[in-house]
Structure formats: structure tokens, C-alpha cells
Amino acid sequence: MITNPRDTFTLRRVRPVVCLLFFVAAGIAAFVAIGPSRTISAQGGQPSPFAAVSPATPECPPGSDLITVLADTFDGVTPPTLPAGWTATNAIDPDGIFWQTSNAGVPSPPADSPPNAAWINDPPIAGDKYLDVGTFFIFEAWWAQLTFRHNFNLQSGFDGGVLEISSFYINNGAFTDITDPAVGGSFETGGYNAIIATGTGSPIAGRHAWSGNSGGFITTIVNLPTLVIDGKLRWRMASDNTGSGEGWRIDNITLTECHFNGPPTPTPTATATATATATPTPTVTATASPTPTPTPPSCSVTSEVCGIVVTFPLTDYFVEASDVVNAATLDGGDFIVNGTPADDAVLISGGHLILFTFNTSPVIPGVNAMHIPAGAFNCFKGPVAEFTCTFTYVPNTPTPTPTATSTPTPSPRPTPVPRARPTPHPRP
Ligand SMILES: [Ca+2]
Ligand SMILES: [Ca+2]
Ligand SMILES: [Ca+2]
């Protein structure tokens, strides 16, 4: 499923409410939109050592709607098959058992929504098992939240599960823990409850993780960073070299965000190009009325990279156009970083989104300048307007191994700051 971005142009720093999103991935058909409601039933009511939670009913800022980016219950397949869009990989494969769907066995109950959940075992030897969901793209994401239910009984303190994300703009695409500062995600509820022991062969030794016995299905809600515009999620179960558990089950996954629902807005123009006014201001003097300036180009672009701080030298840059781009006029050289033209340009998403790539990163420590000259390529409505923007590169420094013994305190979610809109938009 590919949803064309709206014919709406935004600068995220100016109007963070606006969001455009779509998927591109194999097997996207698996992601079934389930409408505006994101409530997950709180069933499987066994006594649990974890605090009872009521899945939050998120509130979107005025002018935006809650939409579901992806959702899966794992119930449309016959175990052990995974739904399309999901992949299972064992980076360390001790037993040939991969993440799969399951409708029976331990840990019990086997599913939150019957009949199936995704499941992995907890073997008595070192293992590293991944459950990945295909790439999704979120543009102008506001208040993106991942909710899922899971039931784990993993050798306490030695075997554990973590949630990781891969994005172009995080550690050069390497899967990174959702709570890592480079990612910036945080748990609203149901966060990690243990630190995995070191020295016993765990691939995630020393990291915060889910471990021990959840006592049935619990809810985890993750606040996703707004800077992640493309992502692959990974549920990772790591076991050490002795002792075992029952395993880990995942069910009822939803990823939601707030999406601007207003009318298309005028293009903010950072350059000095004057906007033609329909009615020149009357003048009382004898001086001539100003000649109306020509209508500026109807095609403008922006990039999620504008204004952000990156911790590795970027080679890939998404640029979003307000109008469909004419591919015949597009080439890598149209996009320039610090005076270096890109090597390639690819048009995706119905022609609104361009991915410029460099064979060698042009990034320098400190402030970096991005530039697209006026008319570098054409859109359906006319030549592209000049684009300039900057971002900052701060080389990453190694993160010390965590030594704290307490679980991290979830960060409070940011307070929505709705931007002013010119006119209210009637809801359907
Ligand atoms: Ca299910
Ligand atoms: Ca173990
Ligand atoms: Ca060109």
C-alpha cells in the first residue's frame, strides 16, 4: 500500500503538526489499517508483576487526526507462517528455531488476540533472534506511538528481549535500541525491567531489556522520535550460554501518529522572492503602483534533514516536493551539499519524494549547507524554487556501558504545540 503524500508542503520546524506518510515495502498488504481507534483490548487478565495499564487514548493536537501507520494481529496466517512484511533472522542460531506465529504452548496464554501471536523460544544456549517488520516511512510525524502486547518468560536477568529501530538517519542505518540517545524513543509504559548480565555470552549483555516473567500479556507503549522518518522495527530476543525460559510472544502491534487534516497551506518561502499580492495596496501619492511580481514557481521542496543534528556522515537525503516531479529533468547534480553535487537521484512515492544519494558523504563536522538551485528540475506545475537549508553534524561518541541497576525512567512525552492554521477544516 502506497499512499501518495498530500499536495501539501511543509517545513517541519515551522509547522510540526503536519504529517505525511506512506509505506514502501514488500508485503505491505499485511499492514491493515484499523481506523482511528487504537484501543487494544486488555485481555489475558492473569495476575502480573507489572502494573496494570490502560492503553492511552492519544490526543492529537487540534487540526490533526490520529491515524494508524501499521497494525498487525498475526491472526490472518496459519502458524508457523509469519504475515507478509515480517521477517525472521537468527544472527546467532543455536537451534534452527526462528520467530514464527504460534497458537499454543508456553508462555501462556498463547495469544492476546486469538488465535495467534508471534513467538520465539528461549533456548539454553546463546542465541540472537530477530523479528523485523518492513520499512515504513513517516513524514512530518507528530506524536508517533508504537503499542504492542507481549507475554514473556525469559531466564531472569540472563535472557531478554529488546526493541530496536533502523533508520537512514540513525547510526547509518544500524539497528539501534529504541531508547538509545541516538534514537530518542522512550517508553510511555511497559518499558524494560531488567539489565542483562555480562560475562555469560548474551549478545545484549549489559543492556536494559525485558526479562523474567511478565505473568501474561502486558502493554508496552513506545513514544517514537519525530526525527525518524523511515524505520524498520526489530524485536530481538537474546539468550546467554546457560539456562532457559519459556519464550516471548508479541501480539496486537499498532503504530499510530497524528496527521494534519487541514487544507493545503501556502508554501513558506525562505528566500527573498516576493509573493504577488492580488490587490496592490492603494497609494495616496503620485508614485506608480508597484508592478505585481510574477507568480513564484509552484514547486517547492523541503527536507526532513533541515535543522536536525546528525551523528554520522549522511549519504542519503530525502527531499519532499510540493508537486509531482518530472523525472526526466531530475538528476543527482540537482542537489548539492557543501558544494558537492549528489551522485544519484531516485523519484519515489508517486513523484513527490526524491532520494538523493552520495557515493561518499559530503558532510563536515559542524554546520552543513544543502542547496537546490532554482529550476534544477521541473515539477508538473513549473520549475522548482530554490531550496537552501542547513543541518549540523556532530560525530558520535561511544556510549559507555550502562552500569545503573534501575530501569530507566520513561521520559514525559512532549507537549503538543499545535501551529496556527489559517482556516479551520470541517471534519467529514
Ligand atoms: Ca493475535
Ligand atoms: Ca539463558
Ligand atoms: Ca536537473
Tab-separated table of C-alpha atoms and ligand atoms in Angstrom:
chain	number	residue	atom	x	y	z
A	1	MET	CA	0.000	0.000	0.000
A	2	ILE	CA	1.421	3.283	-1.028
A	3	THR	CA	-0.357	6.431	-0.059
A	4	ASN	CA	0.557	9.435	-2.048
A	5	PRO	CA	1.620	12.325	0.098
A	6	ARG	CA	-0.779	15.185	0.164
A	7	ASP	CA	-0.251	18.080	-2.081
A	8	THR	CA	0.944	19.905	0.956
A	9	PHE	CA	4.281	21.440	1.594
A	10	THR	CA	5.671	21.978	4.987
A	11	LEU	CA	8.716	22.959	6.928
A	12	ARG	CA	8.709	20.695	9.921
A	13	ARG	CA	10.364	23.221	12.145
A	14	VAL	CA	7.664	25.710	11.391
A	15	ARG	CA	4.644	23.508	11.461
A	16	PRO	CA	5.317	20.278	13.242
A	17	VAL	CA	1.732	19.193	13.233
A	18	VAL	CA	1.593	18.418	9.571
A	19	CYS	CA	2.409	14.907	8.737
A	20	LEU	CA	2.604	12.966	5.580
A	21	LEU	CA	3.234	9.316	5.498
A	22	PHE	CA	3.206	6.280	3.432
A	23	PHE	CA	4.730	2.867	3.240
A	24	VAL	CA	7.049	1.347	0.772
A	25	ALA	CA	7.899	-2.222	1.468
A	26	ALA	CA	7.406	-5.697	0.263
A	27	GLY	CA	4.346	-7.239	1.724
A	28	ILE	CA	2.825	-4.010	2.789
A	29	ALA	CA	-0.564	-5.573	2.327
A	30	ALA	CA	-0.058	-7.056	5.745
A	31	PHE	CA	-0.365	-3.703	7.361
A	32	VAL	CA	-4.067	-3.377	7.722
A	33	ALA	CA	-5.287	-0.006	8.721
A	34	ILE	CA	-7.723	-0.391	11.538
A	35	GLY	CA	-9.176	3.054	11.579
A	36	PRO	CA	-8.861	5.867	14.019
A	37	SER	CA	-9.262	3.804	17.130
A	38	ARG	CA	-6.124	2.411	18.581
A	39	THR	CA	-7.535	0.856	21.685
A	40	ILE	CA	-6.078	-2.514	22.431
A	41	SER	CA	-8.206	-4.832	24.465
A	42	ALA	CA	-6.696	-5.592	27.808
A	43	GLN	CA	-7.375	-9.259	27.966
A	44	GLY	CA	-5.394	-12.179	29.265
A	45	GLY	CA	-6.034	-10.929	32.756
A	46	GLN	CA	-3.671	-13.085	34.751
A	47	PRO	CA	-2.015	-11.648	37.822
A	48	SER	CA	1.027	-9.771	36.698
A	49	PRO	CA	4.030	-8.348	38.492
A	50	PHE	CA	3.697	-5.378	36.209
A	51	ALA	CA	1.400	-2.545	36.951
A	52	ALA	CA	-1.920	-2.791	35.215
A	53	VAL	CA	-2.048	-0.377	32.359
A	54	SER	CA	-4.777	1.117	30.324
A	55	PRO	CA	-3.590	1.829	26.830
A	56	ALA	CA	-3.511	5.538	26.458
A	57	THR	CA	-6.038	7.198	24.262
A	58	PRO	CA	-3.770	9.573	22.483
A	59	GLU	CA	-4.841	13.083	21.821
A	60	CYS	CA	-3.794	14.747	18.653
A	61	PRO	CA	-3.358	18.494	18.530
A	62	PRO	CA	-6.218	20.463	17.022
A	63	GLY	CA	-6.191	20.170	13.274
A	64	SER	CA	-4.779	16.700	13.172
A	65	ASP	CA	-6.197	13.209	13.257
A	66	LEU	CA	-4.892	10.038	14.759
A	67	ILE	CA	-4.101	7.567	12.029
A	68	THR	CA	-2.714	4.071	12.029
A	69	VAL	CA	0.529	3.576	10.157
A	70	LEU	CA	0.722	-0.138	10.689
A	71	ALA	CA	-1.179	-2.754	12.575
A	72	ASP	CA	-0.931	-6.499	12.878
A	73	THR	CA	-2.577	-9.161	14.991
A	74	PHE	CA	-0.786	-12.145	13.390
A	75	ASP	CA	-4.187	-13.813	13.097
A	76	GLY	CA	-4.532	-13.953	9.322
A	77	VAL	CA	-1.989	-16.715	8.821
A	78	THR	CA	-1.559	-20.364	9.737
A	79	PRO	CA	1.262	-20.966	12.225
A	80	PRO	CA	4.189	-21.009	11.962
A	81	THR	CA	3.995	-18.694	8.931
A	82	LEU	CA	4.647	-15.010	9.565
A	83	PRO	CA	2.415	-12.446	7.872
A	84	ALA	CA	3.806	-10.763	4.777
A	85	GLY	CA	6.104	-7.894	5.641
A	86	TRP	CA	7.636	-9.657	8.627
A	87	THR	CA	10.957	-11.441	8.535
A	88	ALA	CA	12.729	-13.702	10.998
A	89	THR	CA	16.503	-13.929	11.173
A	90	ASN	CA	18.815	-15.631	13.628
A	91	ALA	CA	22.081	-13.723	13.901
A	92	ILE	CA	23.180	-16.457	16.278
A	93	ASP	CA	21.246	-19.605	15.510
A	94	PRO	CA	21.546	-22.224	18.245
A	95	ASP	CA	18.643	-24.452	17.280
A	96	GLY	CA	17.084	-23.592	13.929
A	97	ILE	CA	14.030	-22.119	15.646
A	98	PHE	CA	13.023	-18.735	14.271
A	99	TRP	CA	10.416	-16.157	15.199
A	100	GLN	CA	7.095	-17.561	13.984
A	101	THR	CA	3.392	-17.380	14.626
A	102	SER	CA	2.030	-19.685	17.306
A	103	ASN	CA	-1.373	-20.516	18.762
A	104	ALA	CA	-0.440	-22.924	21.545
A	105	GLY	CA	2.107	-23.660	24.230
A	106	VAL	CA	4.083	-21.506	26.586
A	107	PRO	CA	4.357	-18.852	27.688
A	108	SER	CA	0.628	-18.894	28.317
A	109	PRO	CA	-1.729	-17.588	27.098
A	110	PRO	CA	-0.544	-18.193	23.536
A	111	ALA	CA	-2.131	-15.047	22.125
A	112	ASP	CA	-3.594	-11.747	23.205
A	113	SER	CA	-5.986	-11.685	20.270
A	114	PRO	CA	-6.782	-15.308	19.373
A	115	PRO	CA	-5.670	-17.392	17.767
A	116	ASN	CA	-2.097	-16.291	17.035
A	117	ALA	CA	0.796	-14.270	18.331
A	118	ALA	CA	4.373	-14.037	17.126
A	119	TRP	CA	6.568	-16.262	19.265
A	120	ILE	CA	10.176	-17.173	19.883
A	121	ASN	CA	11.704	-19.692	22.252
A	122	ASP	CA	14.341	-19.101	24.942
A	123	PRO	CA	16.946	-21.814	24.395
A	124	PRO	CA	19.557	-22.919	26.962
A	125	ILE	CA	22.432	-21.706	24.806
A	126	ALA	CA	23.437	-18.409	23.274
A	127	GLY	CA	21.095	-17.162	20.601
A	128	ASP	CA	20.210	-13.886	18.880
A	129	LYS	CA	16.868	-13.928	17.113
A	130	TYR	CA	15.296	-11.068	15.199
A	131	LEU	CA	11.717	-10.336	14.220
A	132	ASP	CA	11.695	-7.430	11.774
A	133	VAL	CA	8.853	-5.514	10.207
A	134	GLY	CA	9.419	-3.964	6.804
A	135	THR	CA	10.358	-0.402	6.179
A	136	PHE	CA	7.791	2.255	6.859
A	137	PHE	CA	8.096	5.933	6.171
A	138	ILE	CA	6.732	8.680	8.332
A	139	PHE	CA	6.910	12.261	7.190
A	140	GLU	CA	6.223	15.174	9.425
A	141	ALA	CA	5.369	12.586	12.012
A	142	TRP	CA	3.861	14.061	15.068
A	143	TRP	CA	3.496	12.074	18.225
A	144	ALA	CA	4.165	8.705	16.666
A	145	GLN	CA	3.476	5.887	19.072
A	146	LEU	CA	4.050	2.176	18.901
A	147	THR	CA	1.825	-0.007	21.030
A	148	PHE	CA	2.073	-3.754	21.375
A	149	ARG	CA	1.132	-6.515	23.768
A	150	HIS	CA	3.641	-9.110	24.816
A	151	ASN	CA	3.976	-12.073	27.085
A	152	PHE	CA	7.432	-13.196	28.100
A	153	ASN	CA	9.003	-15.689	30.432
A	154	LEU	CA	12.729	-15.416	29.857
A	155	GLN	CA	15.534	-16.546	32.146
A	156	SER	CA	15.530	-13.611	34.508
A	157	GLY	CA	18.491	-11.318	34.140
A	158	PHE	CA	20.262	-13.527	31.606
A	159	ASP	CA	17.952	-13.845	28.592
A	160	GLY	CA	15.989	-10.879	27.385
A	161	GLY	CA	14.204	-9.035	24.666
A	162	VAL	CA	14.785	-5.557	23.300
A	163	LEU	CA	13.191	-3.332	20.683
A	164	GLU	CA	15.433	-1.756	18.069
A	165	ILE	CA	14.946	0.500	15.078
A	166	SER	CA	16.870	1.084	11.885
A	167	SER	CA	16.709	4.408	10.068
A	168	PHE	CA	18.739	6.245	7.470
A	169	TYR	CA	19.415	8.961	9.968
A	170	ILE	CA	20.409	6.874	12.959
A	171	ASN	CA	23.840	5.309	13.155
A	172	ASN	CA	23.938	4.952	9.393
A	173	GLY	CA	21.021	2.567	9.397
A	174	ALA	CA	22.351	0.163	12.025
A	175	PHE	CA	19.686	-1.317	14.274
A	176	THR	CA	19.826	0.667	17.498
A	177	ASP	CA	17.943	0.308	20.753
A	178	ILE	CA	14.762	2.353	20.783
A	179	THR	CA	15.908	4.083	23.988
A	180	ASP	CA	19.382	4.902	22.712
A	181	PRO	CA	20.062	8.660	22.729
A	182	ALA	CA	20.780	8.431	19.016
A	183	VAL	CA	17.181	7.299	18.543
A	184	GLY	CA	15.443	9.271	21.235
A	185	GLY	CA	12.498	6.969	21.774
A	186	SER	CA	11.025	6.456	25.217
A	187	PHE	CA	8.614	4.135	26.944
A	188	GLU	CA	5.253	5.525	27.888
A	189	THR	CA	4.557	2.331	29.780
A	190	GLY	CA	5.742	-1.266	29.897
A	191	GLY	CA	9.409	-0.430	29.433
A	192	TYR	CA	12.458	-2.543	30.079
A	193	ASN	CA	12.515	-4.150	33.505
A	194	ALA	CA	15.994	-5.681	33.755
A	195	ILE	CA	19.637	-5.405	32.825
A	196	ILE	CA	21.135	-8.421	31.146
A	197	ALA	CA	24.113	-9.985	32.894
A	198	THR	CA	27.560	-9.615	31.433
A	199	GLY	CA	30.080	-12.399	31.055
A	200	THR	CA	27.648	-15.188	30.203
A	201	GLY	CA	27.607	-14.863	26.451
A	202	SER	CA	24.498	-12.765	25.875
A	203	PRO	CA	24.601	-10.694	22.673
A	204	ILE	CA	22.890	-7.909	24.617
A	205	ALA	CA	24.966	-8.183	27.792
A	206	GLY	CA	24.784	-5.076	29.940
A	207	ARG	CA	21.744	-3.690	28.161
A	208	HIS	CA	18.337	-2.874	29.540
A	209	ALA	CA	15.793	-5.415	28.349
A	210	TRP	CA	12.585	-7.241	29.090
A	211	SER	CA	13.440	-10.292	31.158
A	212	GLY	CA	11.867	-12.574	33.733
A	213	ASN	CA	8.176	-13.408	33.771
A	214	SER	CA	5.593	-10.884	32.634
A	215	GLY	CA	2.803	-13.090	34.004
A	216	GLY	CA	0.768	-12.920	30.838
A	217	PHE	CA	0.323	-10.235	28.238
A	218	ILE	CA	1.294	-6.720	29.183
A	219	THR	CA	1.096	-3.498	27.215
A	220	THR	CA	4.115	-1.589	26.040
A	221	ILE	CA	3.750	1.863	24.531
A	222	VAL	CA	6.749	3.496	22.896
A	223	ASN	CA	6.979	7.157	22.008
A	224	LEU	CA	8.853	7.234	18.742
A	225	PRO	CA	11.166	10.090	17.935
A	226	THR	CA	9.833	12.546	15.424
A	227	LEU	CA	13.139	12.587	13.607
A	228	VAL	CA	12.748	9.022	12.481
A	229	ILE	CA	11.259	9.409	9.053
A	230	ASP	CA	11.942	5.922	7.866
A	231	GLY	CA	12.203	2.947	10.045
A	232	LYS	CA	12.400	-0.771	10.415
A	233	LEU	CA	11.433	-2.197	13.763
A	234	ARG	CA	13.104	-5.209	15.315
A	235	TRP	CA	12.017	-7.318	18.272
A	236	ARG	CA	15.238	-9.022	19.348
A	237	MET	CA	15.447	-11.987	21.722
A	238	ALA	CA	18.919	-12.739	23.020
A	239	SER	CA	19.850	-15.716	25.187
A	240	ASP	CA	23.085	-16.423	27.012
A	241	ASN	CA	25.001	-19.658	27.178
A	242	THR	CA	23.188	-21.387	30.011
A	243	GLY	CA	19.677	-21.621	31.425
A	244	SER	CA	16.453	-21.243	29.503
A	245	GLY	CA	12.925	-19.917	29.684
A	246	GLU	CA	9.566	-20.345	28.031
A	247	GLY	CA	9.945	-17.685	25.393
A	248	TRP	CA	8.421	-14.423	24.241
A	249	ARG	CA	5.158	-13.628	22.475
A	250	ILE	CA	4.201	-10.429	20.650
A	251	ASP	CA	0.679	-9.533	19.572
A	252	ASN	CA	-1.570	-6.631	18.560
A	253	ILE	CA	1.018	-4.243	17.215
A	254	THR	CA	-0.104	-0.796	16.179
A	255	LEU	CA	1.871	2.240	15.112
A	256	THR	CA	-0.087	5.466	15.130
A	257	GLU	CA	0.625	9.112	14.695
A	258	CYS	CA	-1.095	12.431	14.377
A	259	HIS	CA	-1.733	13.564	10.852
A	260	PHE	CA	-2.623	17.070	9.790
A	261	ASN	CA	-6.173	17.212	8.491
A	262	GLY	CA	-6.388	20.800	7.347
A	263	PRO	CA	-6.444	22.309	3.895
A	264	PRO	CA	-3.292	22.640	1.844
A	265	THR	CA	-1.284	25.507	3.190
A	266	PRO	CA	0.733	28.140	1.402
A	267	THR	CA	4.313	27.344	0.739
A	268	PRO	CA	6.587	29.047	3.221
A	269	THR	CA	9.308	30.775	1.298
A	270	ALA	CA	12.668	31.226	2.889
A	271	THR	CA	14.076	33.219	0.012
A	272	ALA	CA	13.513	36.861	-0.723
A	273	THR	CA	11.180	36.120	-3.607
A	274	ALA	CA	8.175	38.314	-3.146
A	275	THR	CA	4.722	36.842	-3.191
A	276	ALA	CA	2.443	38.532	-5.674
A	277	THR	CA	-0.445	40.239	-3.980
A	278	ALA	CA	-3.783	40.126	-5.669
A	279	THR	CA	-4.716	43.640	-4.658
A	280	PRO	CA	-1.887	46.153	-4.618
A	281	THR	CA	-2.039	48.493	-1.679
A	282	PRO	CA	-3.631	51.788	-2.768
A	283	THR	CA	-1.220	54.640	-2.594
A	284	VAL	CA	-2.114	58.222	-1.897
A	285	THR	CA	0.947	59.582	-3.541
A	286	ALA	CA	1.502	60.068	-7.197
A	287	THR	CA	4.077	57.336	-7.373
A	288	ALA	CA	3.276	54.448	-9.614
A	289	SER	CA	1.724	51.361	-8.141
A	290	PRO	CA	4.177	48.538	-7.816
A	291	THR	CA	4.168	46.147	-10.671
A	292	PRO	CA	2.851	42.808	-9.476
A	293	THR	CA	5.630	40.316	-9.354
A	294	PRO	CA	5.225	37.160	-11.373
A	295	THR	CA	3.754	34.206	-9.597
A	296	PRO	CA	6.572	32.274	-7.991
A	297	PRO	CA	7.173	28.697	-9.030
A	298	SER	CA	4.501	26.314	-7.847
A	299	CYS	CA	7.008	23.675	-6.900
A	300	SER	CA	8.918	23.932	-3.676
A	301	VAL	CA	10.842	21.389	-1.681
A	302	THR	CA	11.888	20.717	1.841
A	303	SER	CA	13.765	18.022	3.666
A	304	GLU	CA	13.456	16.328	7.000
A	305	VAL	CA	17.168	16.867	7.369
A	306	CYS	CA	16.682	20.617	7.715
A	307	GLY	CA	17.707	21.815	11.117
A	308	ILE	CA	18.474	18.445	12.619
A	309	VAL	CA	21.628	17.221	14.296
A	310	VAL	CA	23.071	14.020	12.884
A	311	THR	CA	25.727	11.884	14.490
A	312	PHE	CA	27.153	10.227	11.390
A	313	PRO	CA	28.060	11.481	7.922
A	314	LEU	CA	24.886	11.248	5.863
A	315	THR	CA	24.972	9.829	2.373
A	316	ASP	CA	21.201	9.695	1.729
A	317	TYR	CA	18.838	12.651	1.728
A	318	PHE	CA	15.098	12.658	1.314
A	319	VAL	CA	13.678	15.747	-0.314
A	320	GLU	CA	9.937	16.249	-0.492
A	321	ALA	CA	8.394	18.237	-3.315
A	322	SER	CA	5.077	20.057	-3.145
A	323	ASP	CA	4.217	18.842	-6.613
A	324	VAL	CA	4.893	15.848	-8.828
A	325	VAL	CA	8.455	15.971	-10.127
A	326	ASN	CA	9.310	15.416	-13.775
A	327	ALA	CA	11.788	12.558	-13.569
A	328	ALA	CA	13.304	13.425	-16.954
A	329	THR	CA	14.620	16.687	-15.517
A	330	LEU	CA	15.944	15.161	-12.299
A	331	ASP	CA	19.491	14.102	-11.698
A	332	GLY	CA	21.874	13.777	-8.774
A	333	GLY	CA	23.563	17.056	-9.572
A	334	ASP	CA	20.384	18.938	-8.738
A	335	PHE	CA	21.093	18.517	-5.032
A	336	ILE	CA	24.215	19.990	-3.521
A	337	VAL	CA	25.696	19.649	-0.048
A	338	ASN	CA	28.609	21.901	0.839
A	339	GLY	CA	29.201	22.479	-2.860
A	340	THR	CA	29.282	18.787	-3.726
A	341	PRO	CA	26.554	17.512	-6.045
A	342	ALA	CA	24.834	14.223	-5.263
A	343	ASP	CA	25.682	11.201	-7.355
A	344	ASP	CA	22.196	9.914	-7.902
A	345	ALA	CA	18.540	10.838	-7.576
A	346	VAL	CA	15.599	8.468	-7.314
A	347	LEU	CA	11.981	9.519	-7.520
A	348	ILE	CA	9.620	7.567	-5.277
A	349	SER	CA	6.192	7.821	-3.772
A	350	GLY	CA	4.167	8.907	-6.738
A	351	GLY	CA	6.699	11.503	-7.721
A	352	HIS	CA	6.658	13.780	-4.695
A	353	LEU	CA	9.621	12.344	-2.870
A	354	ILE	CA	13.207	12.331	-4.075
A	355	LEU	CA	16.048	10.355	-2.565
A	356	PHE	CA	19.404	11.945	-3.352
A	357	THR	CA	22.429	9.808	-2.617
A	358	PHE	CA	26.160	10.422	-2.428
A	359	ASN	CA	28.734	7.715	-3.048
A	360	THR	CA	30.898	9.465	-0.488
A	361	SER	CA	29.359	11.584	2.214
A	362	PRO	CA	29.926	15.314	1.685
A	363	VAL	CA	29.275	16.036	5.353
A	364	ILE	CA	31.683	18.016	7.503
A	365	PRO	CA	31.624	18.454	11.279
A	366	GLY	CA	29.520	21.446	12.228
A	367	VAL	CA	27.008	23.203	10.020
A	368	ASN	CA	26.335	21.747	6.579
A	369	ALA	CA	24.537	23.523	3.756
A	370	MET	CA	22.066	21.870	1.401
A	371	HIS	CA	21.119	23.580	-1.847
A	372	ILE	CA	18.913	23.033	-4.859
A	373	PRO	CA	19.231	25.805	-7.453
A	374	ALA	CA	16.052	27.326	-8.839
A	375	GLY	CA	14.940	25.392	-11.885
A	376	ALA	CA	17.254	22.458	-11.211
A	377	PHE	CA	14.335	20.245	-12.137
A	378	ASN	CA	10.739	20.720	-13.144
A	379	CYS	CA	7.538	19.804	-11.441
A	380	PHE	CA	4.167	19.385	-13.056
A	381	LYS	CA	3.263	22.975	-12.225
A	382	GLY	CA	6.590	24.553	-13.045
A	383	PRO	CA	10.277	24.742	-12.218
A	384	VAL	CA	11.404	24.072	-8.694
A	385	ALA	CA	12.082	27.049	-6.479
A	386	GLU	CA	15.495	27.487	-4.940
A	387	PHE	CA	15.994	25.483	-1.779
A	388	THR	CA	18.547	26.130	0.917
A	389	CYS	CA	18.755	24.566	4.314
A	390	THR	CA	21.303	23.520	6.878
A	391	PHE	CA	21.881	20.697	9.318
A	392	THR	CA	24.559	20.005	11.879
A	393	TYR	CA	26.899	17.069	12.055
A	394	VAL	CA	28.217	16.117	15.485
A	395	PRO	CA	30.360	12.982	15.301
A	396	ASN	CA	29.055	10.278	17.558
A	397	THR	CA	30.974	9.455	20.710
A	398	PRO	CA	30.875	5.942	22.140
A	399	THR	CA	28.204	5.417	24.742
A	400	PRO	CA	29.583	3.955	27.969
A	401	THR	CA	28.211	0.627	29.042
A	402	PRO	CA	25.304	1.265	31.377
A	403	THR	CA	26.071	0.342	34.956
A	404	ALA	CA	22.917	1.523	36.651
A	405	THR	CA	20.764	-1.111	38.256
A	406	SER	CA	17.448	0.613	37.959
A	407	THR	CA	15.205	0.650	34.981
A	408	PRO	CA	15.134	3.858	33.037
A	409	THR	CA	12.508	6.371	33.908
A	410	PRO	CA	10.230	6.973	30.952
A	411	SER	CA	10.562	10.468	29.687
A	412	PRO	CA	7.423	12.556	29.669
A	413	ARG	CA	6.038	12.891	26.214
A	414	PRO	CA	6.402	16.235	24.597
A	415	THR	CA	3.585	18.655	24.916
A	416	PRO	CA	1.913	19.107	21.556
A	417	VAL	CA	2.293	22.588	20.219
A	418	PRO	CA	-0.304	22.977	17.528
A	419	ARG	CA	0.531	25.570	14.971
A	420	ALA	CA	-1.889	28.220	13.919
A	421	ARG	CA	-3.870	27.426	10.838
A	422	PRO	CA	-5.390	29.957	8.514
A	423	THR	CA	-8.826	28.378	8.457
A	424	PRO	CA	-10.476	25.503	10.301
A	425	HIS	CA	-11.172	22.497	8.193
A	426	PRO	CA	-14.543	20.804	8.523
A	427	ARG	CA	-14.309	17.222	9.514
A	428	PRO	CA	-16.141	14.690	7.429
B	1	CA	CA	-3.275	-12.249	17.672
B	2	CA	CA	19.928	-18.352	29.249
B	3	CA	CA	18.228	18.563	-13.395
